[in-house]
Amino acid sequence: MKSNHIPLYDRLNHRISNLYSKLPGNNGWGRFHKSNPYRKCMGCGKAEPEISISGHGDGCKVKGILNEIKYYNNLL
């Protein structure tokens, strides 16, 4: 009988690619305006410098997805 087992490495890579496809915008980041050099989080709307100081907002979808991606990358 043929085994349908998919290796763990392939399953984790597939899971990571699915999570990246769930991120809104360009991997979760977007621009405020064309002339503004800072990016903003598409989930909570905070600017990049503000996130580096205080973190993402409460209930930010992007933060949760990025944490999952980091977790699965550590498993590889």
Coordinates of C-alpha atoms in Angstrom, one line a residue:
M1 CA 0.0 0.0 0.0
K2 CA 1.3 3.5 -0.9
S3 CA 2.0 5.9 1.9
N4 CA 0.6 9.4 1.6
H5 CA 3.0 10.8 4.3
I6 CA 4.2 14.4 3.5
P7 CA 7.6 15.2 5.2
L8 CA 7.5 17.6 8.1
Y9 CA 9.8 20.1 6.4
D10 CA 7.4 20.4 3.4
R11 CA 4.3 20.7 5.7
L12 CA 6.0 23.6 7.6
N13 CA 7.0 25.4 4.5
H14 CA 3.5 25.1 3.1
R15 CA 2.1 26.5 6.4
I16 CA 4.5 29.4 6.3
S17 CA 3.6 30.3 2.7
N18 CA -0.1 30.1 3.7
L19 CA 0.5 32.5 6.6
Y20 CA 2.4 35.0 4.3
S21 CA -0.6 35.0 1.9
K22 CA -2.9 36.0 4.8
L23 CA -0.9 39.2 5.5
P24 CA -2.6 42.3 4.1
G25 CA -0.7 44.6 1.9
N26 CA 3.0 44.0 1.3
N27 CA 3.8 41.5 4.0
G28 CA 1.6 43.4 6.4
W29 CA 3.2 46.8 5.7
G30 CA 1.9 49.8 3.7
R31 CA 2.8 53.4 3.0
F32 CA 1.2 56.4 4.6
H33 CA 1.8 58.7 1.6
K34 CA 4.2 58.6 -1.4
S35 CA 6.5 61.3 0.2
N36 CA 6.5 59.7 3.7
P37 CA 9.5 57.4 4.2
Y38 CA 7.9 55.4 7.0
R39 CA 5.7 52.3 6.7
K40 CA 2.6 51.5 8.7
C41 CA 1.2 48.3 9.9
M42 CA -1.9 47.3 7.8
G43 CA -3.5 45.6 10.9
C44 CA -3.3 48.3 13.6
G45 CA -2.3 51.4 11.5
K46 CA 0.8 52.3 13.7
A47 CA 3.9 53.7 12.1
E48 CA 7.1 51.6 12.0
P49 CA 9.0 53.8 14.6
E50 CA 6.1 53.7 16.9
I51 CA 5.9 49.9 16.7
S52 CA 9.6 49.6 17.4
I53 CA 9.0 51.5 20.7
S54 CA 5.6 50.3 21.9
G55 CA 4.8 47.3 19.8
H56 CA 1.7 46.5 17.8
G57 CA -1.8 47.6 18.9
D58 CA -4.1 45.2 20.9
G59 CA -5.7 42.7 18.7
C60 CA -3.5 43.4 15.6
K61 CA -3.9 40.5 13.1
V62 CA -0.5 41.2 11.6
K63 CA 1.2 40.8 14.9
G64 CA -0.4 37.4 15.4
I65 CA 0.5 36.2 12.0
L66 CA 4.1 37.4 12.2
N67 CA 4.5 35.6 15.6
E68 CA 3.2 32.4 14.0
I69 CA 5.6 32.7 11.1
K70 CA 8.5 33.2 13.5
Y71 CA 7.4 30.1 15.5
Y72 CA 7.3 27.9 12.4
N73 CA 10.6 29.3 11.1
N74 CA 12.2 28.3 14.4
L75 CA 10.9 24.8 14.0
L76 CA 12.7 24.5 10.6

